[in-house]
Structure formats: C-alpha cells, structure tokens
Amino acid sequence: MPFPPGHYYADGKFVRYADLTSVSEYSSDDIDTVCGKIREKLIAGIEKRLDADAPLGFLLSGGLDSSLVCAISAKLLGKKIRTFAIG
C-alpha cells in the first residue's frame, strides 16, 4: 500500500493530518506571489533543520522532493552534502 498524501504513520496505522479536498479558504494572490511564498516557507523550513551539531546526511528517495531539499541545502550550506540512497 502506498503512503497516502496528507498522512503520517503512527501506532501501526496511517493518520490523516490534512485533507486538501476540504480547503475552505483560497488565496487571491497571483501565481508568482503564491510560488514565492511557497519557496520562502520551504527554504525557512530547510534552514531550521540544517542547524545541527552533528554531521548531516540526506536520504534520496528518487523523487523530486528529496532532490529539491538536497539542492537547497547544498546552496544554503555552501558546500557539498552527503547523500544516501537505498535500493
């Protein structure tokens, strides 16, 4: 069974934390503004997690998400990063 979108896994089951089909509010911003806000939030989230006192490693899943996180991380750190892949 694939990992469902908007879920996390706990106590042996998938738990929904978000349901995109029940969004009650929509942004009236143009697409460039929305994309800029998403970019800012993504970079801020990555920056927050790069603050570590131990060596960092990144697990590549083969998808776009992990590749994007790695690319942004390498740019923010200003150096090569250590990546791993399974399979």
CSV table of C-alpha atoms in Angstrom, one decimal:
chain,number,residue,atom,x,y,z
A,1,MET,CA,0.0,0.0,0.0
A,2,PRO,CA,1.5,3.4,-1.0
A,3,PHE,CA,1.9,6.1,1.7
A,4,PRO,CA,-1.3,8.3,1.3
A,5,PRO,CA,-0.9,12.0,0.8
A,6,GLY,CA,-1.6,14.2,3.9
A,7,HIS,CA,-0.9,11.3,6.4
A,8,TYR,CA,1.7,10.2,8.8
A,9,TYR,CA,2.3,6.8,10.2
A,10,ALA,CA,1.9,6.1,14.0
A,11,ASP,CA,1.0,3.1,16.1
A,12,GLY,CA,0.7,0.8,13.0
A,13,LYS,CA,-1.7,2.9,11.0
A,14,PHE,CA,-1.9,5.9,8.7
A,15,VAL,CA,-3.2,9.1,10.4
A,16,ARG,CA,-4.6,11.9,8.3
A,17,TYR,CA,-3.4,15.4,9.2
A,18,ALA,CA,-4.6,17.3,6.1
A,19,ASP,CA,-7.3,17.0,3.6
A,20,LEU,CA,-6.8,19.2,0.6
A,21,THR,CA,-10.3,18.5,-0.7
A,22,SER,CA,-11.8,20.3,2.3
A,23,VAL,CA,-10.0,23.6,2.0
A,24,SER,CA,-12.4,26.4,2.9
A,25,GLU,CA,-10.2,29.4,2.1
A,26,TYR,CA,-8.4,30.1,-1.2
A,27,SER,CA,-5.7,32.7,-1.9
A,28,SER,CA,-6.5,35.6,-4.2
A,29,ASP,CA,-2.8,36.2,-4.8
A,30,ASP,CA,-1.4,35.7,-8.3
A,31,ILE,CA,0.6,32.6,-9.1
A,32,ASP,CA,4.0,34.3,-8.9
A,33,THR,CA,3.2,35.5,-5.3
A,34,VAL,CA,2.0,32.1,-4.3
A,35,CYS,CA,5.1,30.4,-5.7
A,36,GLY,CA,7.3,33.0,-3.9
A,37,LYS,CA,5.6,32.3,-0.6
A,38,ILE,CA,5.9,28.5,-1.0
A,39,ARG,CA,9.6,29.0,-1.9
A,40,GLU,CA,10.2,31.2,1.2
A,41,LYS,CA,8.5,28.7,3.5
A,42,LEU,CA,10.4,25.7,2.1
A,43,ILE,CA,13.7,27.5,2.4
A,44,ALA,CA,12.9,28.6,6.0
A,45,GLY,CA,11.9,25.0,6.9
A,46,ILE,CA,15.2,23.6,5.5
A,47,GLU,CA,17.3,26.3,7.2
A,48,LYS,CA,15.7,25.4,10.5
A,49,ARG,CA,16.6,21.8,10.2
A,50,LEU,CA,20.2,22.5,9.0
A,51,ASP,CA,21.0,23.9,12.4
A,52,ALA,CA,22.7,20.7,13.7
A,53,ASP,CA,25.7,20.0,15.9
A,54,ALA,CA,26.3,16.7,14.2
A,55,PRO,CA,27.2,15.8,10.6
A,56,LEU,CA,24.3,15.9,8.2
A,57,GLY,CA,23.2,13.2,5.7
A,58,PHE,CA,20.4,13.2,3.2
A,59,LEU,CA,18.3,10.2,2.1
A,60,LEU,CA,17.4,10.5,-1.6
A,61,SER,CA,14.1,8.7,-2.4
A,62,GLY,CA,14.5,9.2,-6.2
A,63,GLY,CA,11.6,11.7,-6.2
A,64,LEU,CA,11.6,15.5,-6.8
A,65,ASP,CA,11.0,16.4,-3.1
A,66,SER,CA,14.2,14.9,-1.7
A,67,SER,CA,16.3,16.2,-4.7
A,68,LEU,CA,14.9,19.7,-4.1
A,69,VAL,CA,15.6,19.6,-0.4
A,70,CYS,CA,19.2,18.5,-1.1
A,71,ALA,CA,19.8,21.2,-3.7
A,72,ILE,CA,18.5,23.9,-1.4
A,73,SER,CA,20.5,22.5,1.5
A,74,ALA,CA,23.8,22.4,-0.5
A,75,LYS,CA,23.2,26.0,-1.6
A,76,LEU,CA,22.5,27.2,1.9
A,77,LEU,CA,25.5,25.4,3.4
A,78,GLY,CA,27.8,26.5,0.6
A,79,LYS,CA,29.4,23.0,0.3
A,80,LYS,CA,28.8,19.5,-1.0
A,81,ILE,CA,26.4,17.4,1.1
A,82,ARG,CA,26.4,13.7,1.9
A,83,THR,CA,23.6,11.8,0.3
A,84,PHE,CA,22.4,8.2,0.6
A,85,ALA,CA,20.0,6.1,-1.5
A,86,ILE,CA,18.5,2.7,-0.7
A,87,GLY,CA,17.8,0.1,-3.4
